[in-house]
Amino acid sequence: MTTHTSKQQALSHLDWLESEAIYILREVAGQCSNPVLLFSGGKDSLCILRLAEKAFRPGRFPFPLMHIDTGHNYKEVIDFRDQRAAELGERLIVRSVEDSMQRGTVVLKSADESRNKHQSVTLLEAIEEFGFDCCIGGARRDEEKARAKERIMSFRDEFGQWDPKNQRPELWNLYNARSHKGENIRAFPISNWTEMDVWQYIEREKLALPSIYFAHQRDVVMRGGSIVPVNVPLVNGDIANPVKAGENILNMQVRFRTVGDISCTAPVLSDADSIEKIVLETATSTITERGATRLDDQTSDASMEQRKKEGYF
Amino acid sequence: MTTNHTPHNDSLLRFMTCGSVDDGKSTLIGRLLFDSKTILADTLTQMSRTSEKRGLSAVDLSLLTDGLQAEREQGITIDVAYRYFSTGTRKYIIADAPGHEQYTRNMVTAASTANLAIILIDARRGVLTQTRRHSYLAHLVGIQHIVVAVNKMDLVNYDQASYDKICADYLAFAKEIGLAQARDIRFIPISALAGDMLVDRLDNMDWYQGETLLEILEKAPAAHTESQEAFRFPVQFVCRPHASADAELHDYRGFMGRIESGEIAVGDAVTVLPNGYQSKVKAIQLGEANLHSAKTEQSVTLLLEDEIDTSRGDMIVKTSEAHEPVKQIDAFVCWLSETPLSTARSYIIRHTTRESKAKVGAIQYKVDVNTLQQQASSDLKMNDIARISFKLAQSLMVDSYSANRATGAFIVIDESTNNTVGAGMIV
Ligand SMILES: Nc1nc2c(ncn2[C@@H]2O[C@H](COP(=O)(O)OP(=O)(O)O)[C@@H](O)[C@H]2O)c(=O)[nH]1
């Protein structure tokens, strides 16, 4: 395939964003001695895998993939995660919140408490176990207020803490990913992407996604104004989110805009069963991705900031 | 601009806003996001709740750009925030930097990635010391396009004479500092609060015939430079798959990086610096695609005709445009750290993908960012800007910042903390 370029024309926004992300991934590879790519099977991390292919093929990725599994993830996503890692022939490390629970480092307040925020503990344990000096993540600045000032290379201290007052200035494209032993850098190659950019990139690159991103029929109940999936079968055969007494199960056509821990990811009503339709729906959406679907962010204006200080990605 | 997010933004523009506290920066950004329908319903609900809590009658658009809890408590913005909106034809990245005197470093940071700066002036107050400071910094950091937005026109009854006077004052000052000659400067009267001349013209200023702010943004060149620049390709990473079984990959040696300036085509004669090895471009790859040529801002992989030992930190240039590596540089440096510069210590300079130890040769003078006077100085504290010379342990392949923003810039790193403590622009 041959492409001609013309002098005056600037790159399209997707080409520009892609190039920036590839550059960031290569900087991580060039500057860090033991990086890891956090991979959940979700759409943002699937974009990053594609970007990593563009950044490093025909070589292997200069880092393994790692998933911090809450044990409460949708089976479709976990299966997809494994399949994708196998197709790429890259190493996938899985560390689970349930192991941390067994070690006693994670204690749930109640059995149905969201495990999402406890991922931080498991992540820090894994960082220590493998001695990772950099974790590549798929966070974007448009996701949430507290992220608008996030660096592309974000510095975390020995306790994994993000101190907004102690971040390195980032100028030009001169990223500083240096760290001392025990400290850690979080690198965010798609910081400057919006949800729309992600969907457009998925469409352009024809990326495959877990099925739950597309409209499908699902048993749900209404809790506090949100659509909550119930009786969700887990990989280990358990059932998550059992329906509570007195709740009325509805069968609705929904899709997920983000996928994560079952207890905190709600779907939206939708009949978008193709990427094209999702792009259109996103264009006319009136609700932010997290506003609609992340049950854990609604607690307060500043809850993401609080979690990040505690080591969340 | 009724549809936002239609799937085909064909370019991207990065710009920044500069203004003193209360000039209306947050309101302006809020209005751009609001009118481009980037603010979605749930955010708006949250904003109106907060506005109510604070006893405001209307939704305060500046809440949208309100920062972190820590800053909200202090009531000021202390860092650069990035915002996004798109119009269907263009995606925009706004770097929002606070304008307070102490925050020279934030402005420099925001400016380093911007192609256009909106400088806000309060119509009631005219050109102030801060305006000069913002303009000087935008100039220093090499922003090509300056839009002087005279805000709060509603508070001066949309009076043309007030506007004309501010424009004249600004131009006089811009000539003084060499900004007017070197840059594209536009003026526009606006009311960020009422929305005049931002997205819609409204009908309060029929005397203004120029473009609206959004029209200016839509038409500003998106490329990082409009002048022809030399080809500069700092090597980021070398790909050697070592697949001995695969005949095609056996000898594969790909030099990966981002084209920082200029363009390159298959067959071009290149030199690898600092060693000076010469070869020709055999292939240019981007993902699975083989390109005929590639240009500024593309991240690609270059394959050369000859087996050349090249590693991260080297720079590939066109043989006809090769420059001499240097071991001494002269630069304007903005100090970013609370710990002052020490002339006794050595630092690390990161320039493109290359690092070198460096020692300060001399602080020639400091620039007072308010009066633009040069003053002799032996120290450099946070937010200071000075002209400094450095001696380098490793040679670097530099261009002057005014000729090439990517190869004229560097950061200074403190080896003991690993912090980024300075930003340099080579003279
Ligand atoms: N009358 C009027 N008030 C404005 C205008 N732009 C901003 N303001 C008000 O000026 C105050 C400061 O604005 P803000 O956007 O917070 O300024 P910032 O500190 O530069 O971000 C707020 O009360 C705004 O409502 C304008 O065009 N006209």
JSON list of C-alpha atoms and ligand atoms in Angstrom, two decimals, chain B residues 20-27 62 151-152 154-155 191-193, ligand 1:
[
{"chain": "B", "resi": 20, "resn": "SER", "atom": "CA", "xyz": [-5.34, 37.57, 34.32]},
{"chain": "B", "resi": 21, "resn": "VAL", "atom": "CA", "xyz": [-7.65, 36.39, 37.05]},
{"chain": "B", "resi": 22, "resn": "ASP", "atom": "CA", "xyz": [-11.19, 37.53, 36.26]},
{"chain": "B", "resi": 23, "resn": "ASP", "atom": "CA", "xyz": [-10.55, 38.52, 32.66]},
{"chain": "B", "resi": 24, "resn": "GLY", "atom": "CA", "xyz": [-13.06, 35.85, 31.69]},
{"chain": "B", "resi": 25, "resn": "LYS", "atom": "CA", "xyz": [-10.95, 32.90, 30.62]},
{"chain": "B", "resi": 26, "resn": "SER", "atom": "CA", "xyz": [-13.11, 30.26, 32.26]},
{"chain": "B", "resi": 27, "resn": "THR", "atom": "CA", "xyz": [-16.27, 31.88, 30.95]},
{"chain": "B", "resi": 62, "resn": "SER", "atom": "CA", "xyz": [-16.70, 29.03, 34.50]},
{"chain": "B", "resi": 151, "resn": "ASN", "atom": "CA", "xyz": [-13.59, 40.89, 26.48]},
{"chain": "B", "resi": 152, "resn": "LYS", "atom": "CA", "xyz": [-16.49, 42.28, 28.51]},
{"chain": "B", "resi": 154, "resn": "ASP", "atom": "CA", "xyz": [-20.98, 44.56, 27.20]},
{"chain": "B", "resi": 155, "resn": "LEU", "atom": "CA", "xyz": [-19.58, 46.48, 30.16]},
{"chain": "B", "resi": 191, "resn": "SER", "atom": "CA", "xyz": [-18.41, 39.26, 25.41]},
{"chain": "B", "resi": 192, "resn": "ALA", "atom": "CA", "xyz": [-17.67, 35.84, 26.79]},
{"chain": "B", "resi": 193, "resn": "LEU", "atom": "CA", "xyz": [-20.64, 36.14, 29.11]},
{"chain": "C", "resi": 1, "resn": "LIG", "atom": "N1", "xyz": [-20.17, 41.41, 31.99]},
{"chain": "C", "resi": 1, "resn": "LIG", "atom": "C1", "xyz": [-19.30, 40.46, 31.65]},
{"chain": "C", "resi": 1, "resn": "LIG", "atom": "N2", "xyz": [-18.78, 39.70, 32.61]},
{"chain": "C", "resi": 1, "resn": "LIG", "atom": "C2", "xyz": [-17.91, 38.74, 32.25]},
{"chain": "C", "resi": 1, "resn": "LIG", "atom": "C3", "xyz": [-17.53, 38.52, 30.91]},
{"chain": "C", "resi": 1, "resn": "LIG", "atom": "N3", "xyz": [-16.66, 37.49, 30.87]},
{"chain": "C", "resi": 1, "resn": "LIG", "atom": "C4", "xyz": [-16.51, 37.08, 32.15]},
{"chain": "C", "resi": 1, "resn": "LIG", "atom": "N4", "xyz": [-17.27, 37.82, 32.98]},
{"chain": "C", "resi": 1, "resn": "LIG", "atom": "C5", "xyz": [-17.39, 37.71, 34.44]},
{"chain": "C", "resi": 1, "resn": "LIG", "atom": "O1", "xyz": [-16.13, 38.00, 35.03]},
{"chain": "C", "resi": 1, "resn": "LIG", "atom": "C6", "xyz": [-15.91, 37.18, 36.16]},
{"chain": "C", "resi": 1, "resn": "LIG", "atom": "C7", "xyz": [-14.60, 36.41, 36.01]},
{"chain": "C", "resi": 1, "resn": "LIG", "atom": "O2", "xyz": [-14.73, 35.53, 34.92]},
{"chain": "C", "resi": 1, "resn": "LIG", "atom": "P1", "xyz": [-13.94, 34.13, 34.85]},
{"chain": "C", "resi": 1, "resn": "LIG", "atom": "O3", "xyz": [-14.35, 33.50, 33.57]},
{"chain": "C", "resi": 1, "resn": "LIG", "atom": "O4", "xyz": [-14.13, 33.38, 36.10]},
{"chain": "C", "resi": 1, "resn": "LIG", "atom": "O5", "xyz": [-12.46, 34.71, 34.76]},
{"chain": "C", "resi": 1, "resn": "LIG", "atom": "P2", "xyz": [-11.05, 33.94, 34.81]},
{"chain": "C", "resi": 1, "resn": "LIG", "atom": "O6", "xyz": [-10.52, 34.20, 36.17]},
{"chain": "C", "resi": 1, "resn": "LIG", "atom": "O7", "xyz": [-10.25, 34.61, 33.74]},
{"chain": "C", "resi": 1, "resn": "LIG", "atom": "O8", "xyz": [-11.28, 32.50, 34.49]},
{"chain": "C", "resi": 1, "resn": "LIG", "atom": "C8", "xyz": [-17.12, 36.27, 36.27]},
{"chain": "C", "resi": 1, "resn": "LIG", "atom": "O9", "xyz": [-18.00, 36.82, 37.23]},
{"chain": "C", "resi": 1, "resn": "LIG", "atom": "C9", "xyz": [-17.73, 36.32, 34.89]},
{"chain": "C", "resi": 1, "resn": "LIG", "atom": "O10", "xyz": [-19.10, 36.09, 34.92]},
{"chain": "C", "resi": 1, "resn": "LIG", "atom": "C10", "xyz": [-18.11, 39.35, 29.90]},
{"chain": "C", "resi": 1, "resn": "LIG", "atom": "O11", "xyz": [-17.85, 39.26, 28.70]},
{"chain": "C", "resi": 1, "resn": "LIG", "atom": "N5", "xyz": [-18.97, 40.32, 30.34]}
]
